[in-house]
C-alpha cells in the first residue's frame, strides 16, 4: 500500500474545476504497490481514484566482462558500472586491487596490479554484486606475462686454499638458467639447467700454488643478460722438498 507515500495537490478544500496532482515517493520494492485518493464533494459524495505504482526494477551491468592489463607494477585498467542499487566489488586475487570496493549507482572502477613475476599470463575475477537484490556481474582481468629475470646475490666470492672449501651465491630468477665455468679446479652445483630461485655452491680443490687463483662463473638464460661471478681462491702454502742424494768419493 502507498497510502502514506502519496502526495495530493491541492490537498485542501477547492471550489470549482481543478487539476488534481498526485505524486508518489520512490518505490524501492520489487513489487508494485497500490494506493487510493478519495475526493469528497459537499461532504457527502465521494469519488475514489486508485493509484498503482510500478515495481522497482534493480539494474546492475558492467561495460565489459573482460579487461586486459600489462605486466608491470602499478598498471591500471578501468570498467564502468551502470546501476541503480548499492553494490560491492571484490577481487579473488590479492595482486589486483580495486579503488572503490563499495558504491551505489553508476561508477567507474579502477583496477591496479602488482608486477607479474611469471612468464605466463594470469587472471583475476572481479565480482560486482548487490546482495539485496541478488544481482551480480563478473569481470575477468587478464594480466600479460612478465619478462624473464635473472639476478645473483653477489658478483664476487672467495674460498679458502683447502681441499673442498666452498662458498654459495643465491640466484633469483623466474626462468631456466645454467651456471658454468672453464676452470677445472672449481666445481659448480647445480651443474645442469635449473628453473627459478636456487643457491649455487662452488667447491674448490686444494690450491698448491703460492698465488691466489681466479675462476669466472657465468650464469645465463634465454632473453636476459647473463650474470658473472668471480670466485677467488686463497694462495696455497709454500713448500720445500728435499731429495736425498748418495754420492761416492
Backbone as CSV, one residue per row, in Angstrom:
resi,resn,N_x,N_y,N_z,CA_x,CA_y,CA_z,C_x,C_y,C_z
1,UNK,0.849,-1.189,0.000,0.000,0.000,0.000,0.888,1.245,0.000
2,UNK,0.461,2.275,-0.717,1.249,3.514,-0.766,0.463,4.706,-0.221
3,UNK,-0.503,4.407,0.656,-1.339,5.484,1.177,-0.497,6.586,1.814
4,UNK,0.486,6.185,2.629,1.292,7.181,3.321,2.433,7.703,2.463
5,UNK,2.514,7.258,1.189,3.585,7.702,0.303,3.056,8.529,-0.880
6,UNK,1.752,8.829,-0.857,1.128,9.648,-1.895,0.967,11.083,-1.407
7,UNK,1.207,12.003,-2.307,1.004,13.418,-2.010,-0.002,13.974,-3.012
8,UNK,-0.992,14.703,-2.504,-2.063,15.238,-3.348,-1.987,16.761,-3.340
9,UNK,-2.124,17.371,-4.526,-2.082,18.825,-4.639,-3.167,19.286,-5.627
10,UNK,-4.114,20.128,-5.213,-4.189,20.734,-3.882,-4.722,19.744,-2.850
11,UNK,-4.242,19.905,-1.624,-4.634,18.996,-0.548,-5.699,19.618,0.355
12,UNK,-6.174,20.823,-0.009,-7.170,21.499,0.817,-8.461,21.676,0.015
13,UNK,-9.483,22.187,0.656,-10.780,22.377,0.031,-10.665,23.328,-1.154
14,UNK,-11.253,22.920,-2.296,-11.164,23.695,-3.520,-12.555,23.814,-4.134
15,UNK,-12.866,24.974,-4.693,-14.149,25.186,-5.356,-13.975,25.127,-6.863
16,UNK,-14.986,24.573,-7.537,-14.977,24.584,-8.987,-14.018,23.567,-9.581
17,UNK,-13.731,23.798,-10.856,-12.842,22.875,-11.576,-11.399,23.039,-11.123
18,UNK,-10.658,21.934,-11.181,-9.239,21.975,-10.797,-8.547,20.718,-11.316
19,UNK,-7.255,20.808,-11.435,-6.444,19.629,-11.781,-5.798,19.115,-10.507
20,UNK,-6.040,17.857,-10.249,-5.520,17.236,-9.033,-4.177,16.570,-9.345
21,UNK,-3.143,17.050,-8.687,-1.827,16.447,-8.881,-1.550,15.382,-7.827
22,UNK,-1.148,14.211,-8.289,-0.833,13.117,-7.365,0.613,12.681,-7.603
23,UNK,1.422,12.671,-6.557,2.816,12.225,-6.680,3.111,11.180,-5.611
24,UNK,4.082,10.332,-5.930,4.426,9.258,-5.001,5.929,9.265,-4.738
25,UNK,6.308,8.808,-3.560,7.734,8.651,-3.256,8.267,7.434,-4.025
26,UNK,9.568,7.347,-4.127,10.180,6.260,-4.899,9.819,4.900,-4.319
27,UNK,9.528,3.963,-5.210,9.247,2.593,-4.795,10.549,1.790,-4.853
28,UNK,11.043,1.387,-3.703,12.285,0.605,-3.648,12.010,-0.887,-3.528
29,UNK,10.744,-1.254,-3.669,10.354,-2.657,-3.588,10.212,-3.230,-4.993
30,UNK,10.507,-4.501,-5.149,10.397,-5.133,-6.468,8.962,-5.560,-6.784
31,UNK,8.002,-5.171,-5.940,6.584,-5.412,-6.204,5.880,-4.078,-6.404
32,UNK,4.846,-4.076,-7.287,4.088,-2.842,-7.461,3.256,-2.591,-6.210
33,UNK,2.863,-1.350,-6.016,2.043,-1.032,-4.855,0.884,-0.145,-5.283
34,UNK,-0.171,-0.233,-4.491,-1.443,0.418,-4.850,-1.910,1.318,-3.709
35,UNK,-2.414,2.491,-4.067,-2.997,3.406,-3.095,-4.271,4.027,-3.647
36,UNK,-5.013,4.700,-2.791,-6.263,5.335,-3.231,-6.284,6.792,-2.795
37,UNK,-6.929,7.595,-3.639,-7.171,9.003,-3.321,-8.684,9.206,-3.332
38,UNK,-9.189,9.770,-2.256,-10.637,9.982,-2.140,-10.959,11.470,-2.269
39,UNK,-11.840,11.785,-3.213,-12.285,13.163,-3.425,-13.725,13.272,-2.911
40,UNK,-13.922,14.158,-1.950,-15.246,14.305,-1.330,-15.899,15.582,-1.839
41,UNK,-17.165,15.454,-2.308,-17.928,16.596,-2.828,-19.052,16.920,-1.855
42,UNK,-19.081,18.179,-1.384,-20.115,18.647,-0.472,-20.223,17.763,0.764
43,UNK,-19.108,17.209,1.193,-19.029,16.400,2.404,-19.890,15.158,2.340
44,UNK,-20.428,14.847,1.170,-21.314,13.691,1.061,-20.836,12.730,-0.021
45,UNK,-20.789,13.193,-1.254,-20.447,12.334,-2.375,-18.940,12.151,-2.459
46,UNK,-18.552,10.906,-2.619,-17.131,10.594,-2.664,-16.758,9.929,-3.983
47,UNK,-15.611,10.322,-4.490,-15.041,9.687,-5.682,-13.677,9.109,-5.287
48,UNK,-13.446,7.897,-5.687,-12.196,7.209,-5.328,-11.327,7.007,-6.570
49,UNK,-10.071,7.381,-6.443,-9.087,7.193,-7.515,-8.060,6.162,-7.050
50,UNK,-7.922,5.095,-7.812,-6.927,4.059,-7.476,-5.606,4.377,-8.193
51,UNK,-4.555,4.471,-7.414,-3.221,4.783,-7.956,-2.335,3.545,-7.823
52,UNK,-1.789,3.094,-8.948,-0.879,1.938,-8.948,0.520,2.407,-9.335
53,UNK,1.457,2.122,-8.491,2.850,2.492,-8.767,3.626,1.237,-9.206
54,UNK,4.377,1.375,-10.302,5.094,0.224,-10.828,6.198,-0.232,-9.870
55,UNK,6.564,-1.501,-9.979,7.596,-2.082,-9.123,8.969,-1.500,-9.455
56,UNK,9.838,-1.469,-8.458,11.218,-1.045,-8.660,11.962,-2.108,-9.467
57,UNK,12.707,-1.677,-10.470,13.471,-2.595,-11.301,14.964,-2.384,-11.040
58,UNK,15.572,-3.249,-10.199,17.003,-3.089,-9.907,17.851,-3.388,-11.137
59,UNK,18.852,-2.562,-11.353,19.721,-2.721,-12.518,21.174,-2.802,-12.080
60,UNK,21.934,-3.684,-12.718,23.369,-3.791,-12.468,24.020,-4.364,-13.719
61,UNK,24.883,-3.574,-14.343,25.584,-4.049,-15.531,26.986,-3.461,-15.562
62,UNK,27.870,-4.088,-16.346,29.246,-3.612,-16.491,29.524,-3.353,-17.963
63,UNK,30.447,-2.444,-18.219,30.731,-2.051,-19.601,31.374,-3.177,-20.395
64,UNK,32.100,-4.068,-19.704,32.726,-5.205,-20.373,32.965,-6.301,-19.341
65,UNK,32.849,-7.544,-19.779,33.069,-8.673,-18.868,34.533,-9.102,-18.847
66,UNK,35.368,-8.469,-19.656,36.796,-8.785,-19.681,37.608,-7.494,-19.709
67,UNK,38.854,-7.583,-19.239,39.771,-6.443,-19.288,41.189,-6.983,-19.336
68,UNK,42.058,-6.295,-20.075,43.464,-6.681,-20.187,44.345,-5.601,-19.559
69,UNK,45.438,-6.040,-18.945,46.332,-5.112,-18.265,47.763,-5.593,-18.465
70,UNK,48.725,-4.663,-18.510,50.097,-5.095,-18.799,50.788,-5.654,-17.559
71,UNK,52.011,-6.139,-17.734,52.679,-6.942,-16.708,53.372,-6.133,-15.622
72,UNK,53.546,-4.840,-15.827,54.350,-4.044,-14.898,53.565,-3.646,-13.643
73,UNK,54.302,-3.285,-12.603,53.682,-2.861,-11.351,52.925,-1.551,-11.539
74,UNK,51.849,-1.401,-10.775,51.004,-0.202,-10.791,50.315,0.018,-12.137
75,UNK,50.151,-1.037,-12.914,49.368,-0.927,-14.150,47.892,-0.826,-13.794
76,UNK,47.114,-0.089,-14.593,45.695,0.105,-14.293,44.828,-0.123,-15.530
77,UNK,43.582,-0.472,-15.263,42.561,-0.564,-16.295,41.230,-0.231,-15.622
78,UNK,40.275,0.293,-16.403,39.011,0.733,-15.829,37.818,-0.007,-16.434
79,UNK,36.748,-0.054,-15.642,35.498,-0.641,-16.105,34.347,0.153,-15.498
80,UNK,33.306,0.401,-16.303,32.166,1.202,-15.842,31.047,0.317,-15.316
81,UNK,30.421,0.768,-14.229,29.250,0.114,-13.658,28.038,1.004,-13.903
82,UNK,26.973,0.391,-14.406,25.686,1.090,-14.539,24.714,0.422,-13.576
83,UNK,24.176,1.187,-12.635,23.334,0.574,-11.604,22.430,1.610,-10.956
84,UNK,21.391,1.130,-10.322,20.522,1.986,-9.508,20.387,1.424,-8.095
85,UNK,21.343,0.569,-7.703,21.323,-0.047,-6.381,22.721,0.046,-5.753
86,UNK,22.789,-0.291,-4.484,24.079,-0.373,-3.805,24.765,-1.685,-4.194
87,UNK,26.093,-1.666,-4.277,26.830,-2.845,-4.724,28.194,-2.920,-4.038
88,UNK,28.810,-4.086,-4.147,30.177,-4.290,-3.672,30.999,-4.864,-4.818
89,UNK,32.314,-4.601,-4.800,33.222,-5.132,-5.813,34.384,-5.825,-5.098
90,UNK,34.681,-7.059,-5.512,35.704,-7.851,-4.831,36.531,-8.636,-5.839
91,UNK,37.853,-8.636,-5.641,38.776,-9.412,-6.482,39.137,-10.713,-5.776
92,UNK,39.273,-11.788,-6.550,39.649,-13.069,-5.942,41.169,-13.252,-5.879
93,UNK,41.927,-12.237,-6.322,43.383,-12.312,-6.300,43.959,-11.096,-5.573
94,UNK,44.913,-11.357,-4.671,45.485,-10.258,-3.885,46.325,-9.306,-4.731
95,UNK,46.801,-9.764,-5.906,47.643,-8.881,-6.727,46.829,-7.846,-7.504
96,UNK,45.506,-7.963,-7.466,44.640,-6.991,-8.139,43.813,-6.247,-7.101
97,UNK,43.967,-4.928,-7.035,43.200,-4.128,-6.085,42.179,-3.269,-6.820
98,UNK,41.134,-2.868,-6.094,40.024,-2.092,-6.653,39.919,-0.784,-5.885
99,UNK,39.838,0.325,-6.611,39.829,1.631,-5.948,38.541,1.890,-5.178
100,UNK,37.425,1.309,-5.626,36.134,1.538,-4.975,35.472,0.196,-4.681
101,UNK,35.716,-0.389,-3.515,35.156,-1.709,-3.230,33.661,-1.707,-2.919
102,UNK,33.106,-0.547,-2.590,31.663,-0.431,-2.359,31.157,0.840,-3.016
103,UNK,29.867,0.825,-3.384,29.307,2.018,-4.002,27.816,1.875,-4.221
104,UNK,27.237,2.883,-4.850,25.813,2.886,-5.158,25.611,3.673,-6.447
105,UNK,24.798,3.129,-7.345,24.563,3.813,-8.609,25.704,3.612,-9.587
106,UNK,25.800,4.513,-10.540,26.830,4.405,-11.572,28.213,4.746,-11.004
107,UNK,29.236,4.096,-11.554,30.604,4.352,-11.086,31.606,3.822,-12.103
108,UNK,32.835,4.297,-11.987,33.954,3.778,-12.773,34.934,3.120,-11.817
109,UNK,35.184,1.825,-12.019,36.137,1.093,-11.194,37.513,1.143,-11.836
110,UNK,38.537,1.322,-11.015,39.921,1.262,-11.480,40.605,0.070,-10.828
111,UNK,41.148,-0.816,-11.652,41.869,-1.981,-11.159,43.374,-1.708,-11.268
112,UNK,44.113,-2.027,-10.224,45.558,-1.817,-10.197,46.256,-3.128,-9.849
113,UNK,47.346,-3.430,-10.574,48.030,-4.696,-10.360,49.453,-4.506,-9.857
114,UNK,49.973,-5.555,-9.235,51.394,-5.656,-8.976,52.072,-6.239,-10.202
115,UNK,53.404,-6.286,-10.183,54.144,-6.842,-11.315,53.864,-8.335,-11.430
116,UNK,53.754,-8.821,-12.649,53.588,-10.262,-12.878,54.972,-10.898,-12.866
117,UNK,55.287,-11.700,-11.845,56.632,-12.275,-11.748,56.826,-13.502,-12.622
118,UNK,55.745,-14.000,-13.208,55.834,-15.215,-14.004,55.939,-14.942,-15.492
119,UNK,56.191,-16.015,-16.237,56.315,-15.912,-17.695,55.017,-16.294,-18.398
120,UNK,53.938,-16.453,-17.637,52.621,-16.760,-18.204,51.626,-15.682,-17.784
121,UNK,50.569,-15.524,-18.567,49.510,-14.600,-18.167,48.823,-15.124,-16.914
122,UNK,48.177,-14.236,-16.196,47.412,-14.666,-15.025,46.090,-13.911,-14.985
123,UNK,45.102,-14.481,-14.313,43.753,-13.919,-14.315,43.249,-13.666,-12.899
124,UNK,42.449,-12.630,-12.795,41.720,-12.331,-11.565,40.254,-12.133,-11.923
125,UNK,39.370,-12.646,-11.087,37.933,-12.474,-11.297,37.413,-11.422,-10.319
126,UNK,36.836,-10.360,-10.873,36.223,-9.319,-10.055,34.711,-9.529,-10.075
127,UNK,34.129,-9.624,-8.895,32.677,-9.830,-8.781,32.026,-8.568,-8.238
128,UNK,31.079,-8.029,-8.997,30.278,-6.884,-8.559,28.894,-7.427,-8.225
129,UNK,28.445,-7.200,-7.001,27.204,-7.843,-6.560,26.344,-6.906,-5.716
130,UNK,25.034,-7.108,-5.816,24.062,-6.460,-4.932,23.362,-7.566,-4.155
131,UNK,23.737,-7.719,-2.897,23.150,-8.788,-2.088,21.658,-8.571,-1.867
132,UNK,21.259,-7.317,-1.773,19.850,-7.008,-1.510,18.941,-7.534,-2.609
133,UNK,19.408,-7.408,-3.863,18.560,-7.797,-4.990,19.084,-9.036,-5.729
134,UNK,20.058,-9.704,-5.143,20.603,-10.957,-5.715,21.062,-10.759,-7.162
135,UNK,21.786,-9.674,-7.385,22.334,-9.386,-8.709,23.857,-9.485,-8.648
136,UNK,24.476,-9.970,-9.697,25.941,-9.997,-9.729,26.439,-10.014,-11.162
137,UNK,27.613,-9.430,-11.355,28.310,-9.441,-12.636,29.783,-9.735,-12.345
138,UNK,30.454,-10.361,-13.304,31.879,-10.644,-13.133,32.687,-10.026,-14.274
139,UNK,33.913,-9.650,-13.934,34.867,-9.125,-14.914,36.152,-9.943,-14.783
140,UNK,36.574,-10.544,-15.872,37.823,-11.300,-15.881,38.951,-10.387,-16.325
141,UNK,39.897,-10.132,-15.416,41.032,-9.256,-15.716,42.247,-10.136,-15.994
142,UNK,42.816,-10.003,-17.194,43.973,-10.806,-17.594,45.213,-9.926,-17.629
143,UNK,46.228,-10.325,-16.866,47.492,-9.587,-16.860,48.494,-10.280,-17.772
144,UNK,49.190,-9.477,-18.564,50.174,-10.003,-19.512,51.314,-10.708,-18.781
145,UNK,51.958,-11.623,-19.489,53.082,-12.367,-18.927,54.234,-11.429,-18.597
146,UNK,54.963,-11.763,-17.545,56.122,-10.976,-17.164,57.332,-11.298,-18.027
147,UNK,58.380,-10.522,-17.885,59.628,-10.729,-18.619,60.553,-11.625,-17.803
148,UNK,61.448,-12.361,-18.472,62.394,-13.198,-17.725,63.342,-12.346,-16.899
149,UNK,63.662,-12.801,-15.692,64.581,-12.096,-14.809,65.674,-13.051,-14.343
150,UNK,66.851,-12.495,-14.124,67.984,-13.295,-13.658,68.914,-12.386,-12.863
151,UNK,69.077,-12.691,-11.567,69.927,-11.886,-10.700,70.710,-12.789,-9.754
152,UNK,71.914,-12.326,-9.355,72.722,-13.053,-8.373,72.916,-12.172,-7.151
153,UNK,73.041,-12.809,-5.989,73.133,-12.052,-4.733,74.452,-11.306,-4.606
154,UNK,75.502,-11.786,-5.287,76.786,-11.070,-5.289,77.581,-11.495,-6.510
155,UNK,78.470,-10.618,-6.947,79.243,-10.898,-8.161,80.674,-11.324,-7.849
156,UNK,81.027,-11.347,-6.579,82.347,-11.856,-6.185,82.176,-12.800,-5.005
157,UNK,83.056,-13.802,-4.939,83.030,-14.760,-3.831,84.446,-15.276,-3.627
158,UNK,84.703,-15.805,-2.442,86.044,-16.317,-2.157,85.964,-17.641,-1.421
159,UNK,86.981,-18.463,-1.633,87.100,-19.744,-0.942,88.521,-19.850,-0.387
160,UNK,88.672,-20.673,0.608,90.000,-20.845,1.202,90.861,-21.744,0.321
161,UNK,92.107,-21.897,0.703,93.071,-22.677,-0.076,92.871,-24.180,0.052
162,UNK,92.091,-24.596,1.057,91.996,-26.011,1.395,91.170,-26.811,0.392
163,UNK,91.435,-28.084,0.371,90.655,-29.012,-0.443,89.206,-29.034,0.042
164,UNK,88.277,-28.923,-0.919,86.850,-28.996,-0.591,86.261,-27.737,0.010
165,UNK,86.978,-26.641,-0.014,86.420,-25.386,0.516,85.269,-24.921,-0.378
166,UNK,84.228,-24.335,0.230,83.011,-23.983,-0.509,82.549,-22.568,-0.199
167,UNK,81.715,-22.062,-1.086,81.007,-20.805,-0.869,79.720,-20.863,-1.687
168,UNK,78.769,-20.003,-1.328,77.474,-20.010,-2.010,77.092,-18.621,-2.509
169,UNK,76.342,-18.605,-3.617,75.761,-17.384,-4.164,74.315,-17.707,-4.548
170,UNK,73.378,-16.849,-4.143,71.960,-17.072,-4.452,71.605,-16.538,-5.834
171,UNK,70.814,-17.307,-6.557,70.298,-16.896,-7.859,68.791,-16.681,-7.727
172,UNK,68.318,-15.523,-8.166,66.883,-15.217,-8.167,66.428,-15.102,-9.619
173,UNK,65.461,-15.934,-9.989,65.041,-15.959,-11.391,63.628,-16.516,-11.519
174,UNK,62.991,-16.203,-12.640,61.683,-16.783,-12.952,61.741,-17.622,-14.223
175,UNK,62.960,-17.953,-14.644,63.131,-18.716,-15.875,64.173,-19.809,-15.659
176,UNK,64.514,-20.517,-16.728,65.502,-21.591,-16.650,66.888,-21.048,-16.970
177,UNK,67.864,-21.384,-16.130,69.210,-20.857,-16.268,70.238,-21.962,-16.018
178,UNK,71.488,-21.662,-16.341,72.566,-22.618,-16.129,73.838,-21.874,-15.752
179,UNK,74.624,-22.449,-14.823,75.882,-21.852,-14.382,77.049,-22.709,-14.858
180,UNK,78.064,-22.073,-15.458,79.224,-22.801,-15.984,80.512,-22.055,-15.666
181,UNK,81.616,-22.785,-15.647,82.941,-22.192,-15.505,83.938,-23.006,-16.327
182,UNK,84.993,-22.337,-16.783,86.015,-23.007,-17.594,87.131,-23.577,-16.732
183,UNK,87.134,-23.255,-15.434,88.198,-23.707,-14.548,87.865,-25.079,-13.954
184,UNK,88.791,-26.018,-14.138,88.541,-27.394,-13.666,88.688,-27.534,-12.158
185,UNK,89.388,-26.604,-11.509,89.593,-26.718,-10.057,88.363,-26.278,-9.258
186,UNK,87.374,-25.698,-9.962,86.162,-25.226,-9.277,84.954,-25.999,-9.802
187,UNK,84.228,-26.621,-8.894,83.013,-27.352,-9.247,81.792,-26.499,-8.901
188,UNK,80.825,-26.447,-9.830,79.607,-25.650,-9.641,78.413,-26.593,-9.509
189,UNK,77.616,-26.396,-8.475,76.390,-27.165,-8.278,75.241,-26.205,-7.987
190,UNK,74.052,-26.374,-8.614,73.730,-27.419,-9.582,74.445,-27.191,-10.920
191,UNK,74.795,-28.316,-11.552,75.562,-28.233,-12.787,74.677,-28.146,-14.023
192,UNK,73.443,-28.600,-13.927,72.552,-28.600,-15.081,71.599,-27.416,-15.088
193,UNK,70.658,-27.473,-16.008,69.662,-26.410,-16.118,68.776,-26.389,-14.875
194,UNK,68.500,-25.186,-14.374,67.712,-25.005,-13.154,66.660,-23.937,-13.418
195,UNK,65.470,-24.139,-12.879,64.383,-23.175,-13.062,64.038,-22.531,-11.732
196,UNK,63.917,-21.204,-11.745,63.524,-20.483,-10.536,64.690,-20.166,-9.627
197,UNK,64.376,-19.853,-8.383,65.398,-19.468,-7.412,66.179,-20.681,-6.923
198,UNK,67.469,-20.481,-6.671,68.307,-21.564,-6.149,69.600,-20.983,-5.616
199,UNK,70.322,-21.799,-4.822,71.641,-21.416,-4.317,72.704,-22.159,-5.111
200,UNK,73.673,-21.404,-5.621,74.817,-22.003,-6.297,75.888,-22.315,-5.260
201,UNK,76.424,-23.524,-5.316,77.513,-23.911,-4.422,78.781,-24.122,-5.232
202,UNK,79.868,-23.446,-4.846,81.162,-23.577,-5.509,82.090,-24.359,-4.585
203,UNK,82.716,-25.394,-5.110,83.639,-26.217,-4.335,84.991,-26.254,-5.047
204,UNK,86.068,-25.977,-4.308,87.400,-25.884,-4.906,88.293,-27.039,-4.458
205,UNK,89.213,-27.398,-5.321,90.277,-28.318,-4.930,91.369,-27.514,-4.219
206,UNK,92.324,-28.209,-3.622,93.391,-27.521,-2.903,94.232,-26.678,-3.865
207,UNK,94.596,-25.516,-3.403,95.470,-24.648,-4.192,96.923,-24.963,-3.800
208,UNK,97.656,-25.553,-4.704,99.035,-25.955,-4.422,100.043,-24.899,-4.841
209,UNK,99.541,-23.780,-5.347,100.449,-22.704,-5.746,100.528,-21.667,-4.639
210,UNK,101.494,-20.789,-4.738,101.642,-19.741,-3.717,100.964,-18.434,-4.142
211,UNK,100.128,-18.533,-5.202,99.390,-17.362,-5.678,97.888,-17.628,-5.628
212,UNK,97.089,-16.592,-5.374,95.642,-16.784,-5.480,95.271,-17.154,-6.927
213,UNK,94.161,-17.836,-7.076,93.698,-18.131,-8.431,92.227,-17.759,-8.548
214,UNK,91.851,-17.474,-9.783,90.519,-16.908,-10.024,89.776,-17.734,-11.060
215,UNK,88.479,-17.944,-10.806,87.588,-18.599,-11.764,86.390,-17.687,-12.019
216,UNK,85.980,-17.597,-13.254,84.784,-16.823,-13.594,83.641,-17.780,-13.865
217,UNK,82.525,-17.563,-13.173,81.320,-18.378,-13.350,80.289,-17.539,-14.096
218,UNK,79.735,-18.107,-15.151,78.716,-17.412,-15.938,77.363,-18.063,-15.695
219,UNK,76.384,-17.243,-15.272,75.006,-17.707,-15.088,74.198,-17.116,-16.237
220,UNK,73.643,-17.973,-17.087,72.990,-17.484,-18.303,71.596,-18.075,-18.477
221,UNK,70.748,-17.344,-19.193,69.385,-17.771,-19.508,68.971,-17.100,-20.810
222,UNK,67.920,-17.595,-21.405,67.427,-17.058,-22.670,66.710,-15.725,-22.463
223,UNK,66.966,-14.767,-23.353,66.278,-13.470,-23.391,66.519,-12.611,-22.151
224,UNK,67.659,-12.806,-21.485,68.002,-11.970,-20.344,69.528,-11.925,-20.238
225,UNK,70.053,-10.829,-19.735,71.500,-10.664,-19.645,72.118,-11.681,-18.686
226,UNK,73.270,-12.251,-19.101,73.993,-13.198,-18.255,74.605,-12.474,-17.062
227,UNK,74.786,-13.219,-15.974,75.415,-12.680,-14.776,76.779,-13.347,-14.576
228,UNK,77.775,-12.562,-14.175,79.137,-13.072,-13.961,79.472,-13.044,-12.472
229,UNK,80.088,-14.132,-12.014,80.544,-14.222,-10.626,82.033,-14.570,-10.635
230,UNK,82.830,-13.756,-9.984,84.272,-14.007,-9.893,84.579,-14.690,-8.567
231,UNK,85.107,-15.918,-8.649,85.441,-16.693,-7.451,86.961,-16.705,-7.297
232,UNK,87.451,-16.221,-6.159,88.894,-16.163,-5.902,89.257,-17.145,-4.787
233,UNK,90.255,-17.993,-5.064,90.744,-18.920,-4.045,92.054,-18.389,-3.469
234,UNK,92.179,-18.495,-2.153,93.375,-18.004,-1.472,94.622,-18.773,-1.912
235,UNK,95.772,-18.122,-1.786,97.048,-18.749,-2.161,97.359,-19.935,-1.259
236,UNK,98.024,-20.907,-1.845,98.430,-22.067,-1.070,99.696,-21.794,-0.265
237,UNK,100.133,-22.793,0.533,101.327,-22.652,1.359,102.578,-22.955,0.530
238,UNK,103.638,-22.220,0.780,104.900,-22.553,0.097,105.417,-23.900,0.590
239,UNK,106.005,-24.640,-0.286,106.529,-25.957,0.063,107.988,-26.049,-0.369
240,UNK,108.785,-26.780,0.428,110.178,-27.042,0.103,110.403,-28.547,0.222
241,UNK,110.809,-29.146,-0.843,111.010,-30.588,-0.874,112.481,-30.892,-1.030
242,UNK,113.038,-31.694,-0.154,114.430,-32.096,-0.226,114.535,-33.546,-0.648
243,UNK,115.406,-33.796,-1.564,115.616,-35.160,-2.031,117.034,-35.617,-1.683
244,UNK,117.134,-36.716,-0.969,118.445,-37.224,-0.566,119.201,-37.747,-1.777
245,UNK,120.535,-37.509,-1.776,121.371,-37.969,-2.900,122.580,-38.714,-2.348
246,UNK,122.862,-39.921,-2.817,124.018,-40.711,-2.398,125.176,-40.479,-3.361
247,UNK,126.290,-40.001,-2.815,127.456,-39.764,-3.653,128.657,-40.556,-3.093
248,UNK,129.411,-41.181,-3.916,130.602,-41.929,-3.519,131.856,-41.135,-3.841
249,UNK,132.788,-41.111,-2.868,134.037,-40.371,-3.089,134.934,-41.107,-4.045
